[in-house]
Coordinates of C-alpha atoms in Angstrom, one line a residue:
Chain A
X760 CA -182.2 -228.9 -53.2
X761 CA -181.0 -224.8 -53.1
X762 CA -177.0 -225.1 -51.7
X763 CA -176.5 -222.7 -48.3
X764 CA -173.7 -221.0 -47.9
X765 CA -172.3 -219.2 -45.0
X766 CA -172.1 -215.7 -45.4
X767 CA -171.7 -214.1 -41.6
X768 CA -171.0 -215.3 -38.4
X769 CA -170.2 -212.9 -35.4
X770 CA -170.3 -213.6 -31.1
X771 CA -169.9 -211.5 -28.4
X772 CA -167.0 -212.1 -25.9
X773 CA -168.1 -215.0 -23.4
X774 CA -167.9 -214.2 -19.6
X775 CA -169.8 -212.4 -16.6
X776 CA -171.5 -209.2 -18.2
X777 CA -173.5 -208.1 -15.5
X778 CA -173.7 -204.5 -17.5
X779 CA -175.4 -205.9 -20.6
X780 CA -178.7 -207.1 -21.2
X781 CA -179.6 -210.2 -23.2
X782 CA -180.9 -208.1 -25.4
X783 CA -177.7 -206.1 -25.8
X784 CA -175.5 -208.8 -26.0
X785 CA -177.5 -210.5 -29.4
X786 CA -177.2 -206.9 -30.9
X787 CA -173.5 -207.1 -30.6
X788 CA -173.4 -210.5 -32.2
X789 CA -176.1 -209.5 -35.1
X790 CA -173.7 -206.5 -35.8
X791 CA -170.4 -208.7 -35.5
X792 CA -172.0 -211.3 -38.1
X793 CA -172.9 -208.7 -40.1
X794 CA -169.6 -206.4 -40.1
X795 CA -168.0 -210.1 -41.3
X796 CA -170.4 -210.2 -44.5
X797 CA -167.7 -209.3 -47.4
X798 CA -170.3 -207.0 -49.4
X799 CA -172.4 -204.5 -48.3
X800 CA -175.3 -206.5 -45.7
X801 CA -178.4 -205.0 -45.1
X802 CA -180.3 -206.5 -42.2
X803 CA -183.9 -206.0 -43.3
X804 CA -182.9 -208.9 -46.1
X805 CA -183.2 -211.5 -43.6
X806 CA -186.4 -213.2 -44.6
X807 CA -186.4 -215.8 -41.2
X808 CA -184.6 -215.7 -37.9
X809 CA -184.2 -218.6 -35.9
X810 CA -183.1 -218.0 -32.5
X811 CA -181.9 -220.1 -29.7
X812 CA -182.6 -220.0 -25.8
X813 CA -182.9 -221.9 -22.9
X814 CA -184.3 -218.8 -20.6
X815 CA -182.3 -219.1 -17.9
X816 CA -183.1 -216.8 -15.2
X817 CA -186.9 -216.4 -16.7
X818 CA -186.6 -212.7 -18.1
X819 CA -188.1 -213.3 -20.7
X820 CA -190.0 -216.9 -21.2
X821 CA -192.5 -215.6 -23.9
X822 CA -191.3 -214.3 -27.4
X823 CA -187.8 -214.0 -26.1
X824 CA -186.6 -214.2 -29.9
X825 CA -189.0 -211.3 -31.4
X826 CA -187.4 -209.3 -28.5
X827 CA -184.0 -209.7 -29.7
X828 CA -184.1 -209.7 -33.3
X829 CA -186.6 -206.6 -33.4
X830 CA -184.2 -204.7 -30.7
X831 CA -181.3 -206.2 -33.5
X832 CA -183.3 -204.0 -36.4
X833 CA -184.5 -207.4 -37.9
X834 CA -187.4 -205.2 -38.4
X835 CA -190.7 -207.5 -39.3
X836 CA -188.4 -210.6 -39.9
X837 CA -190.1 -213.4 -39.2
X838 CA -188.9 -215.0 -36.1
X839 CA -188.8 -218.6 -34.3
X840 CA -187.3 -219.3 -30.9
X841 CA -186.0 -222.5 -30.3
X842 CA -185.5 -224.6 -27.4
X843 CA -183.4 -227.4 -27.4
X844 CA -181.3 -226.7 -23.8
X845 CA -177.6 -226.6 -25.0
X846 CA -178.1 -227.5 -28.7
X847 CA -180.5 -224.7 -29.0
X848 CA -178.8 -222.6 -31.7
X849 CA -177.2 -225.7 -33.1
X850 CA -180.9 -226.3 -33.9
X851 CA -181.5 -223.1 -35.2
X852 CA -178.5 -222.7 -37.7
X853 CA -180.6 -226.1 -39.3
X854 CA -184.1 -224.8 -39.5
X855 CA -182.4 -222.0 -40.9
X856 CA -180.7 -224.0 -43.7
X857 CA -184.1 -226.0 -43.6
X858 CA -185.7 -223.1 -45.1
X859 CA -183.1 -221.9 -47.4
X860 CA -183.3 -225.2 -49.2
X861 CA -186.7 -225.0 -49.0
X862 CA -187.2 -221.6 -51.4
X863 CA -189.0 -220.3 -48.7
X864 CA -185.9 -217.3 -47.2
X865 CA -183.0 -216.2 -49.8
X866 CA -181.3 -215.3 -46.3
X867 CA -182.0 -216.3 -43.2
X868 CA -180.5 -215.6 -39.7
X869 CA -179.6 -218.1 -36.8
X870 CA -178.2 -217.3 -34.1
X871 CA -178.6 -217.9 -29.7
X872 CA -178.5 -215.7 -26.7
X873 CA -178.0 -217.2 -22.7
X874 CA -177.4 -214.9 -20.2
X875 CA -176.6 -216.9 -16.4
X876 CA -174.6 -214.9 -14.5
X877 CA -176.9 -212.6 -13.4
X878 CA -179.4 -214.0 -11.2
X879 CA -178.7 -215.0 -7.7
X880 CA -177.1 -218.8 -6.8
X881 CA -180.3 -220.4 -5.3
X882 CA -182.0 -219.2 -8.9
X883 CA -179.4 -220.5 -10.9
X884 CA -179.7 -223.8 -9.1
X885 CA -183.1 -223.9 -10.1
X886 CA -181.9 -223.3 -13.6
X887 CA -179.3 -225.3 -13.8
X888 CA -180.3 -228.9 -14.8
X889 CA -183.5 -228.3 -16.2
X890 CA -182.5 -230.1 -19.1
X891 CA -181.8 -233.5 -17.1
X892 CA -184.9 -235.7 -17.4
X893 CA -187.3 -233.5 -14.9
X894 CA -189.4 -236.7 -13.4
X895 CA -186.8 -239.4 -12.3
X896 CA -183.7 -238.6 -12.8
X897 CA -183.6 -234.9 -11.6
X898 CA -185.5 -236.3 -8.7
X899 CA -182.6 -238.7 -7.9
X900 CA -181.0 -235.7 -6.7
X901 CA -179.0 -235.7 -9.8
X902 CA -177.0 -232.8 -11.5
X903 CA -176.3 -231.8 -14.7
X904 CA -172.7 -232.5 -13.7
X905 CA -173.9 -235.9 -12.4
X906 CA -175.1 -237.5 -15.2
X907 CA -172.1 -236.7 -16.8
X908 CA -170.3 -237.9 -14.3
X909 CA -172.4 -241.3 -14.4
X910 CA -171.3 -241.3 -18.3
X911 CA -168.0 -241.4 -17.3
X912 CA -167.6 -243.7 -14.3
X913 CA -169.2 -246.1 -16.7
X914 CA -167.1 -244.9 -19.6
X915 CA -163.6 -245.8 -17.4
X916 CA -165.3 -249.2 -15.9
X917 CA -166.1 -250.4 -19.4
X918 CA -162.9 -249.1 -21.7
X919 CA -160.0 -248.5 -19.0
X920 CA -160.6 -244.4 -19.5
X921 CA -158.4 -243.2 -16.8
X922 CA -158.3 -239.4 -14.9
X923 CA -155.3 -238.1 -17.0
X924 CA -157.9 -238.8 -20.3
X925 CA -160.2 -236.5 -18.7
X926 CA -157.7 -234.0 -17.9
X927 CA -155.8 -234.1 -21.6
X928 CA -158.7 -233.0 -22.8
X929 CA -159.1 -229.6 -20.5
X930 CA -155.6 -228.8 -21.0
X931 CA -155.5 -229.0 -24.8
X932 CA -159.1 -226.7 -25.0
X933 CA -157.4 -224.2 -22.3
X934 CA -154.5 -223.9 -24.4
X935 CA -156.5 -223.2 -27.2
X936 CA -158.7 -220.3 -25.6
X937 CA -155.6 -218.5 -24.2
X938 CA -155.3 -217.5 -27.9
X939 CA -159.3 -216.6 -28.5
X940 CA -159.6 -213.0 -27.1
X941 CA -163.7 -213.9 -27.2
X942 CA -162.7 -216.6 -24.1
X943 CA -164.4 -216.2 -20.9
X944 CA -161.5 -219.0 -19.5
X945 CA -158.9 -218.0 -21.6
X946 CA -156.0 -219.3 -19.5
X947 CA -153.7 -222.4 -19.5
X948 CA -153.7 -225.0 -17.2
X949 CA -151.1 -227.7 -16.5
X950 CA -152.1 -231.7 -16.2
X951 CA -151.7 -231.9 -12.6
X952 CA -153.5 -228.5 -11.8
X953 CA -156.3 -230.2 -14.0
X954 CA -156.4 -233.4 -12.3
X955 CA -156.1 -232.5 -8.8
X956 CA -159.3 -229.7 -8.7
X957 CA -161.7 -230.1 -6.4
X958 CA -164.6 -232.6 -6.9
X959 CA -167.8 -231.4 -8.5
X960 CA -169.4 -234.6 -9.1
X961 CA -167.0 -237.9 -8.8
X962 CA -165.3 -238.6 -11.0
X963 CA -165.1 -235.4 -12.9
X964 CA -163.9 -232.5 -11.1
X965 CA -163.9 -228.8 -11.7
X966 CA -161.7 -229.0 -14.8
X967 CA -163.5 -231.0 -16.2
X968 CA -166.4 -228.7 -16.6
X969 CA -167.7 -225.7 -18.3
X970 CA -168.5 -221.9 -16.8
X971 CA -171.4 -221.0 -16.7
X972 CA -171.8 -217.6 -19.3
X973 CA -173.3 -214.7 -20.5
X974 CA -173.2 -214.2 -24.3
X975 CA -174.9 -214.7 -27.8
X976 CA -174.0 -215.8 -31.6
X977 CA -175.5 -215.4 -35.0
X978 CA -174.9 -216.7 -37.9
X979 CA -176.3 -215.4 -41.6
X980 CA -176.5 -218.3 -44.6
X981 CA -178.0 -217.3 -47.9
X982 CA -178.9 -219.2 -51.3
X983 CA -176.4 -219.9 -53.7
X984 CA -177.8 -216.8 -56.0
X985 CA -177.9 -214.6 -52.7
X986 CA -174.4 -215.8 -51.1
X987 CA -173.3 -214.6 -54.9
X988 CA -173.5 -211.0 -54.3
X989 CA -172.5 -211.3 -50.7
X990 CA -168.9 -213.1 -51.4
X991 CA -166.3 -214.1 -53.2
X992 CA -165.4 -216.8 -50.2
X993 CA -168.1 -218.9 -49.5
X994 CA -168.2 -221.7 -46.7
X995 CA -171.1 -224.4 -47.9
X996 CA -173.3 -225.7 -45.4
X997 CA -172.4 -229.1 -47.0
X998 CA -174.4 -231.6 -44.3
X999 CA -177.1 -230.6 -41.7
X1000 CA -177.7 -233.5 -39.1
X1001 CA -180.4 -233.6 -36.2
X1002 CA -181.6 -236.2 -34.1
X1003 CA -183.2 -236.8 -30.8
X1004 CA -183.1 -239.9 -28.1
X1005 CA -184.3 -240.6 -24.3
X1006 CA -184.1 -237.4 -22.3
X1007 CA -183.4 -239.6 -19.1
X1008 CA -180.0 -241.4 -19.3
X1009 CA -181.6 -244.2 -17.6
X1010 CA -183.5 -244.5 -20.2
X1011 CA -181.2 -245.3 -23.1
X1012 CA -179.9 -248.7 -24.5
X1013 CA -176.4 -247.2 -23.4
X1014 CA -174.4 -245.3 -20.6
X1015 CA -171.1 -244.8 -22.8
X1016 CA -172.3 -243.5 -25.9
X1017 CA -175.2 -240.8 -27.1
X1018 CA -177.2 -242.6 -30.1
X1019 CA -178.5 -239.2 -31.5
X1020 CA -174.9 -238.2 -32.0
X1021 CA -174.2 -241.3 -34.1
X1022 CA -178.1 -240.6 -36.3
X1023 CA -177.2 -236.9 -36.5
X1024 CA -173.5 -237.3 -37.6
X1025 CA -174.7 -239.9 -39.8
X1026 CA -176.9 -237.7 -41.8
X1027 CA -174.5 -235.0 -42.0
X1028 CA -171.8 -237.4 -43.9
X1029 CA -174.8 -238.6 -45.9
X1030 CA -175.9 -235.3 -47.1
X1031 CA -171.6 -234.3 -47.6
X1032 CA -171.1 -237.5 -49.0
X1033 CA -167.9 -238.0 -47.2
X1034 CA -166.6 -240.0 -43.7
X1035 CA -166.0 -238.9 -40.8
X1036 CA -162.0 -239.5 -41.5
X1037 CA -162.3 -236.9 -44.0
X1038 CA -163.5 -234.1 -41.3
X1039 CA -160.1 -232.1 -40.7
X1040 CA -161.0 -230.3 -37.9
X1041 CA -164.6 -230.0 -35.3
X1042 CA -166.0 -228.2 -32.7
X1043 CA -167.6 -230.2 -30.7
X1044 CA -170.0 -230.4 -27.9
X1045 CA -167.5 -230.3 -24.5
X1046 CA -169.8 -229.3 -22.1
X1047 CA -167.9 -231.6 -19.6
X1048 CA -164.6 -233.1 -20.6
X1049 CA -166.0 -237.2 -20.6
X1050 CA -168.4 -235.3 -23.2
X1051 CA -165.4 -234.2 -25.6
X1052 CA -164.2 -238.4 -25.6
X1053 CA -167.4 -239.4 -26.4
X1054 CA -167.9 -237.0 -29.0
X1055 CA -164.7 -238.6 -30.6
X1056 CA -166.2 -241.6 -30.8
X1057 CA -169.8 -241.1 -32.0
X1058 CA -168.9 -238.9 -34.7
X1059 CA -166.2 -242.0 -35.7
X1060 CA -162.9 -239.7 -35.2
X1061 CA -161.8 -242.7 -33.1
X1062 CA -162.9 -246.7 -32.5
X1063 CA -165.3 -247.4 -30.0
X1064 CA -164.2 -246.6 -26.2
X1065 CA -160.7 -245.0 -27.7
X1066 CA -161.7 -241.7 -26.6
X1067 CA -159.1 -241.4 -24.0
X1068 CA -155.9 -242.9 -25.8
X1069 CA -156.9 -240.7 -28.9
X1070 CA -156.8 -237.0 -27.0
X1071 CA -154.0 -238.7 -25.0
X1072 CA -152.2 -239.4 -28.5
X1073 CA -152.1 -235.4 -29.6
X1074 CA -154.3 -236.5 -32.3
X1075 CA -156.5 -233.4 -31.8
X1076 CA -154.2 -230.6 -30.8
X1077 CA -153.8 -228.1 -33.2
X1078 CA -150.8 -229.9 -35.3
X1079 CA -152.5 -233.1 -34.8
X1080 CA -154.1 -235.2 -37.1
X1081 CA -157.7 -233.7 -36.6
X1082 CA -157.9 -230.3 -34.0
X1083 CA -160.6 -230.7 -32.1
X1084 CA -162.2 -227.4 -30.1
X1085 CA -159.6 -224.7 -32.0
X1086 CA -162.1 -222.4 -30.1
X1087 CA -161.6 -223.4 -26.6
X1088 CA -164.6 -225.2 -26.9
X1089 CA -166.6 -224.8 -24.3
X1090 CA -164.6 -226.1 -21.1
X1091 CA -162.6 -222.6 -21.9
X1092 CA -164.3 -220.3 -24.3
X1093 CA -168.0 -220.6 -22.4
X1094 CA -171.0 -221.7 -22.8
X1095 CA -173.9 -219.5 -22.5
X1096 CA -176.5 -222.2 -23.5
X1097 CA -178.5 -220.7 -26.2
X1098 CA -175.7 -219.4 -27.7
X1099 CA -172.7 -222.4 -28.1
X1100 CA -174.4 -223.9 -31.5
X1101 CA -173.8 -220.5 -33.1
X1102 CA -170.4 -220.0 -31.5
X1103 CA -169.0 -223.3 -32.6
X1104 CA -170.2 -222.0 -36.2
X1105 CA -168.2 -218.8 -36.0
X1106 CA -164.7 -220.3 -35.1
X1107 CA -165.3 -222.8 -38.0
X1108 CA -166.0 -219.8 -40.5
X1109 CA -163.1 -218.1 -39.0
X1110 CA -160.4 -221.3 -39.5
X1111 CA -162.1 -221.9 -42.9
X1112 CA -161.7 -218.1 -43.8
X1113 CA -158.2 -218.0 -42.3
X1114 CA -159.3 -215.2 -39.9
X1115 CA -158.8 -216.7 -36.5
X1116 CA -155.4 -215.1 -35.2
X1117 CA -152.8 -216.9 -33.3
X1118 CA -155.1 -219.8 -33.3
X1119 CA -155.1 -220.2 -37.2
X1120 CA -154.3 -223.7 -38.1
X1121 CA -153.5 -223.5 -42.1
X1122 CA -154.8 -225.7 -44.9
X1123 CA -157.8 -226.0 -43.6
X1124 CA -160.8 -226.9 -46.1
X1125 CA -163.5 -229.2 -44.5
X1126 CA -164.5 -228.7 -40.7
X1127 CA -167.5 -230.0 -38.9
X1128 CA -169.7 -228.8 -35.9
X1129 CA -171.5 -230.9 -32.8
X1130 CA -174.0 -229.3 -30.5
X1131 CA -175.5 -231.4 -27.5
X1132 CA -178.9 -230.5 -26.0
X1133 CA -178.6 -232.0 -22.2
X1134 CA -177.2 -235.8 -22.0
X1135 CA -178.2 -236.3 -25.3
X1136 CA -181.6 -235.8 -25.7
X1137 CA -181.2 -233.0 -28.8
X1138 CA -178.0 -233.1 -31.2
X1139 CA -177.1 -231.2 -34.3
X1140 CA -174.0 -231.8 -36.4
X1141 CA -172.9 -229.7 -39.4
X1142 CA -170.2 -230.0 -42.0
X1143 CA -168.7 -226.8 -43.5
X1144 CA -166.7 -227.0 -46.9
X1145 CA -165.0 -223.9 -48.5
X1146 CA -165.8 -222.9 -51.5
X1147 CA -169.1 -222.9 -54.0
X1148 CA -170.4 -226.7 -54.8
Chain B
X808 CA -189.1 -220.8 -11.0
X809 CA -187.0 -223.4 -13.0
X810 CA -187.9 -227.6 -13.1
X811 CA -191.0 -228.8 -10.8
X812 CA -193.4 -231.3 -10.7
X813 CA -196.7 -231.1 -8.9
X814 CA -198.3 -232.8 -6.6
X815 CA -200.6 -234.5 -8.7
X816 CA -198.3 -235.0 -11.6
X817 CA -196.4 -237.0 -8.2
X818 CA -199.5 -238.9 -7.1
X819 CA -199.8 -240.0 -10.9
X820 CA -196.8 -241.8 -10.7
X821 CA -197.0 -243.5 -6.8
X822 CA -196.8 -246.8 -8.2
X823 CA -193.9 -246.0 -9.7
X824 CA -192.6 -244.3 -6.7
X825 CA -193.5 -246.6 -4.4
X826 CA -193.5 -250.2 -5.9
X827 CA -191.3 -249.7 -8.7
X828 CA -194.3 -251.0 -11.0
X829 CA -192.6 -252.5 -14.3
X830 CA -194.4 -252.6 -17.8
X831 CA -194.0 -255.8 -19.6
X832 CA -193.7 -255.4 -23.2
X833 CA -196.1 -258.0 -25.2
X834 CA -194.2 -257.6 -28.3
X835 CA -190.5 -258.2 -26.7
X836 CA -190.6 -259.0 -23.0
X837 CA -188.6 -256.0 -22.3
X838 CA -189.4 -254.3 -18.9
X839 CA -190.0 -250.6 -19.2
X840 CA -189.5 -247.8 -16.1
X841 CA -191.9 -246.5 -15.8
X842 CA -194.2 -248.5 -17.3
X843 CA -195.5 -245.6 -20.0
X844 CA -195.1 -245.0 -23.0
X845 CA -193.7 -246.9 -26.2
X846 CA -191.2 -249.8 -25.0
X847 CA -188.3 -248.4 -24.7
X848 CA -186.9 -251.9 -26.5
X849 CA -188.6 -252.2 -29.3
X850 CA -190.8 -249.4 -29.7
X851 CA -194.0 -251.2 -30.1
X852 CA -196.8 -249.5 -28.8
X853 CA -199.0 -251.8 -26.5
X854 CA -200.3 -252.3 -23.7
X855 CA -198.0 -253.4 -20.8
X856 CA -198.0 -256.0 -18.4
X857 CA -197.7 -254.4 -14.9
X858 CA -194.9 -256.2 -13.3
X859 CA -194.3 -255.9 -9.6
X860 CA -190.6 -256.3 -8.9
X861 CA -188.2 -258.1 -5.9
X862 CA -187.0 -254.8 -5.6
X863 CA -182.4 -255.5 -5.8
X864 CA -180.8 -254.9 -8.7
X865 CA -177.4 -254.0 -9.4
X866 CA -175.8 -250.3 -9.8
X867 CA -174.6 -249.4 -13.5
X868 CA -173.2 -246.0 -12.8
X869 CA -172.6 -244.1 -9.8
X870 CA -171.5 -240.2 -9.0
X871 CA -170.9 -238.6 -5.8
X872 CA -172.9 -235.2 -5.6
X873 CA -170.2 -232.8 -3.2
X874 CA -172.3 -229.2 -3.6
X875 CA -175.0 -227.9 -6.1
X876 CA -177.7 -230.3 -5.8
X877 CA -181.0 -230.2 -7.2
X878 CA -182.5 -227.4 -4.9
X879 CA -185.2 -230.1 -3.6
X880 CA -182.1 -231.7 -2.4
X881 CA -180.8 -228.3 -0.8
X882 CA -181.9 -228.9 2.9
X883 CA -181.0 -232.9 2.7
X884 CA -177.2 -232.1 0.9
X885 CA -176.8 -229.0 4.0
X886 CA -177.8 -231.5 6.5
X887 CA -176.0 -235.1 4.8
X888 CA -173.1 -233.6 3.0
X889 CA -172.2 -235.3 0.0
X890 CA -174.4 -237.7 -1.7
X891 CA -174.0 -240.8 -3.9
X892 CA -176.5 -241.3 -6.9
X893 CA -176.2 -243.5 -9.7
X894 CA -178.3 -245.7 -12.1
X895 CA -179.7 -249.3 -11.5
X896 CA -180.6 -251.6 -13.5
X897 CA -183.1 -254.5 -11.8
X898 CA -183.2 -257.8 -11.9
X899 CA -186.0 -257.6 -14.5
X900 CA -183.6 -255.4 -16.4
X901 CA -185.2 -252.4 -16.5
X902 CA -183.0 -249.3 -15.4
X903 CA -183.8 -246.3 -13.3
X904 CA -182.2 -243.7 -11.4
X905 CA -181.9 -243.5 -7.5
X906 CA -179.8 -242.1 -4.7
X907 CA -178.1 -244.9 -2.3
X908 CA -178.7 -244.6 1.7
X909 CA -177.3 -245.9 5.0
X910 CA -173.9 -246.2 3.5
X911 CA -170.7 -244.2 3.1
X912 CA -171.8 -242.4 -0.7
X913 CA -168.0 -242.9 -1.5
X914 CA -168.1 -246.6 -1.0
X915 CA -170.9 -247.4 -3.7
X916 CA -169.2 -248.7 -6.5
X917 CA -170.4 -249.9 -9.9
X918 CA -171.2 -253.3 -10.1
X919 CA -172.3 -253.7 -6.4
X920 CA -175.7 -255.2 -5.4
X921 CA -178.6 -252.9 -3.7
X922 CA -182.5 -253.0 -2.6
X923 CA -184.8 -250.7 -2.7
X924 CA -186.1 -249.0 -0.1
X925 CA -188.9 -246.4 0.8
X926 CA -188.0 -243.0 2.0
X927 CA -188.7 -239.1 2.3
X928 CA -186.9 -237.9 -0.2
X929 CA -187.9 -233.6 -0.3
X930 CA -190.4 -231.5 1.1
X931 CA -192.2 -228.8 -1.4
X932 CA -195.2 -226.5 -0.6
X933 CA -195.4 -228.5 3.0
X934 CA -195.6 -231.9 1.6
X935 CA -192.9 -235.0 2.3
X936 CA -192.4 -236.1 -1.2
X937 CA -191.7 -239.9 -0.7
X938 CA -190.1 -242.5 -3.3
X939 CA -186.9 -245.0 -3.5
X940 CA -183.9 -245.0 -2.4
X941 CA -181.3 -247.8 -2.8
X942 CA -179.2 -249.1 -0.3
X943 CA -176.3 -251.8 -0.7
X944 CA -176.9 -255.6 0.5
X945 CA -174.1 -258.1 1.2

């Protein structure tokens, strides 16, 4: 099996954009990723483009990825869009490591695009929770807040999780994107501010969910032989993870935990060879704040239902045992859908590069990424090692 | 724009709607809603057993919507105001998602015992779309 390696990995600034296009925004990320290459990167060497999307807003529901990567002067590159709601370019980064190994691209482009501020609110609430099972659950009158929230209300009825756990965890990830300048939240909050906002969807309130965002991501692996001529600091794609489960939360054996975390996580060690205690830091999938503690405990960061006493512990602050989110994750740096997998790619590059700022946690040498397609119904999980195999 | 189901993709599914209609797996004994597909248990693929069930079960998870519902739900969330909806799992075992009615939405707790019950539930393209609804029992 051909070793990836990252070799770029560039985003746009998350936030309201109303000026740029989606098609704009990608460019930006495409030129980012490759302005970070350490050799000379020329574009038309990308042999497959994987690119992620939701559509929101409908502009462009057919070939939405040809559109970007030909505006992106991917000129001819061959190009797959992928839908998987939120874990869309989470996806995309593994089909593009799929076909690395495979023999079939030397270098190969994924990357994710969302833009949702730009339509009016009763569109975006037709957008928003297209991911939740459509049929049943939707038709409950359910958000995509509200099944999260169901998580959690069953999450704190089964393990004691309390309001201040949900809260820790929006305070530590708005601390952390006060110091990304690409944050489209990048303020702090305090613990009461965060646990007395406004209900969105009892019990989690509006701290204890993301923005919605405009913005894109792409990410550039190569082959061992091409990563070779592109850098002298390489960052293996040492474990690529994907699994699926019920759409529907209703229709899972659980309420409190996402299965296709555990079987995607799972192969990722596998393929690493390692434990999830030797992960040093993660970005993972915090769509809504219950999300982040049960993210700690599928991926095996913590025991079963210790989700809240772990982020409560400091355990994944930045001088903690394991930082978790670095970024801002997506409660504060954004999370324009197609996009996040990508994102979460680029601030692990960054720490592993020791390019990320004020937010630079040192010694860092192994770090891991989780991307969430609706409730659960799509996950990928990467691990990231520096240096060549 | 954005999620929809048809009217016949709806009709397809009125026993499910309207009777709750259970598949019984062969292989496990494992009720499935709805009763389609491979059993959610053990992932055998046979035919079910059609099931017809009491109808109370007992609510596993519960949020209260307060703005940014579903836009079916647009008209009924203007008029009603904020709306409990949760998961319940049936006597038979099988789980499936519902909104509660003719109670306080803030007062439905997990844990508590409900029935189901017919209602309108949204109007598209002219047509009441009917299904359950759960409400509590003592």
């Amino acid at each position: 099996m051909n070793d990836v390696y990252v070799v770029g990995a560039g985003q746009t600034d998350y936030g309201s954009f109303p000026r740029e296009s989606y098609r704009s925004l990608f460019k930006e990320a495409v030129d980012t990723a490759v302005d970070s290459v350490d050799a000379e990167f020329d574009r038309e060497s990308v042999d497959e483009a994987y690119v992620g999307t939701l559509g929101v807003g409908g502009r462009q529901l057919g070939l939405p990825g040809p559109a970007v990567t030909e505006f992106a002067g991917l000129n001819g590159t061959a190009t797959t869009r992928v839908e998987n709601a939120c874990a869309a370019s989470g996806v995309a980064l593994r089909q593009a490591v799929l076909a690395v190994r495979a023999g079939v691209a030397d270098v190969a482009l994924a990357g994710g695009f969302e833009v949702m501020n730009d339509v009016s609110s009763e569109r975006t609430g037709e957008w928003l929770g297209v991911s939740g099972e459509t049929e049943w659950e939707r038709m409950a009158g359910t958000t995509f807040s509200g099944v999260y929230a169901q998580m959690a209300d069953a999450h704190m009825a089964e393990h004691g999780t309390t309001r201040e756990h949900l809260s820790r965890v929006a305070v530590k990830n708005h601390a952390n994107g006060a110091k990304n300048p690409h944050a489209q939240l990048g303020f702090e909050t305090t613990l009461a501010d965060a646990m007395n906002a406004p209900a969105v969807a009892d019990p989690l309130n509006l701290f204890d969910c993301c923005p919605t965002s405009d913005g894109a991501s792409a990410v550039l692996v190569a082959s061992r032989d091409a990563a070779e001529e592109l850098t002298d600091n390489p960052i293996r794609i040492a474990g690529a993870g994907q699994s699926s489960g019920r759409v529907g939360l209703f229709q899972r054996p659980t309420l409190t935990e996402i299965p296709a975390t555990q079987r995607a996580a799972e192969q990722a060690y596998d393929e690493a060879d390692i434990g999830p205690e030797d992960v040093e830091f993660a970005e993972v999938h915090d769509c809504f704040s219950i999300a982040e503690l049960l993210a700690y405990e599928d991926l095996g960061f913590c025991e079963r239902g210790e989700g809240g006493p772990y982020v409560a512990s400091g355990a994944t602050e930045p001088d903690g045992e394991r930082p978790v989110n670095l970024s801002g994750g997506l409660k504060a740096k954004g999370h324009p859908i197609g996009a996040t997998g990508g994102g979460q790619v680029v601030e692990v590059f960054k720490q592993l590069r020791g390019e990320a700022g004020d937010r630079q946690v040192s010694g860092l040498s192994r770090g891991l990424t989780h991307n969430v397609g609706g409730s659960g119904g799509a996950v990928a999980v990467h691990v990231f090692e520096e240096g060549w195999a | 724009m954005g999620a929809y189901v048809s009217l016949p993709t709806w009709w397809r599914s009125n026993d499910s709607r309207y009777r709750l209609v259970l598949g019984k797996c062969p292989e496990c004994g494992a009720h499935n809603f709805p009763a389609e597909g491979v059993c959610a248990s053990c992932n055998a693929d046979a035919d079910f057993e059609e099931v017809e069930p009491e109808g109370t079960g007992t609510v596993q998870a519960v949020t209260v919507i307060s703005g940014g519902a579903p836009p079916e739900f647009d008209e009924y969330q203007t008029r009603e105001g904020a709306f409990a909806t949760g998961i319940v799992e049936l006597a038979e075992g099988a789980r499936l998602p519902g909104m509660f009615c003719d109670c306080d939405p803030s007062e439905v707790s997990r844990g508590d015992r409900v029935e189901a019950v017919v209602r309108r539930l949204y109007e598209q393209e002219g047509v009441p779309r009917y299904g359950v609804k759960f409400r509590p029992v003592e």
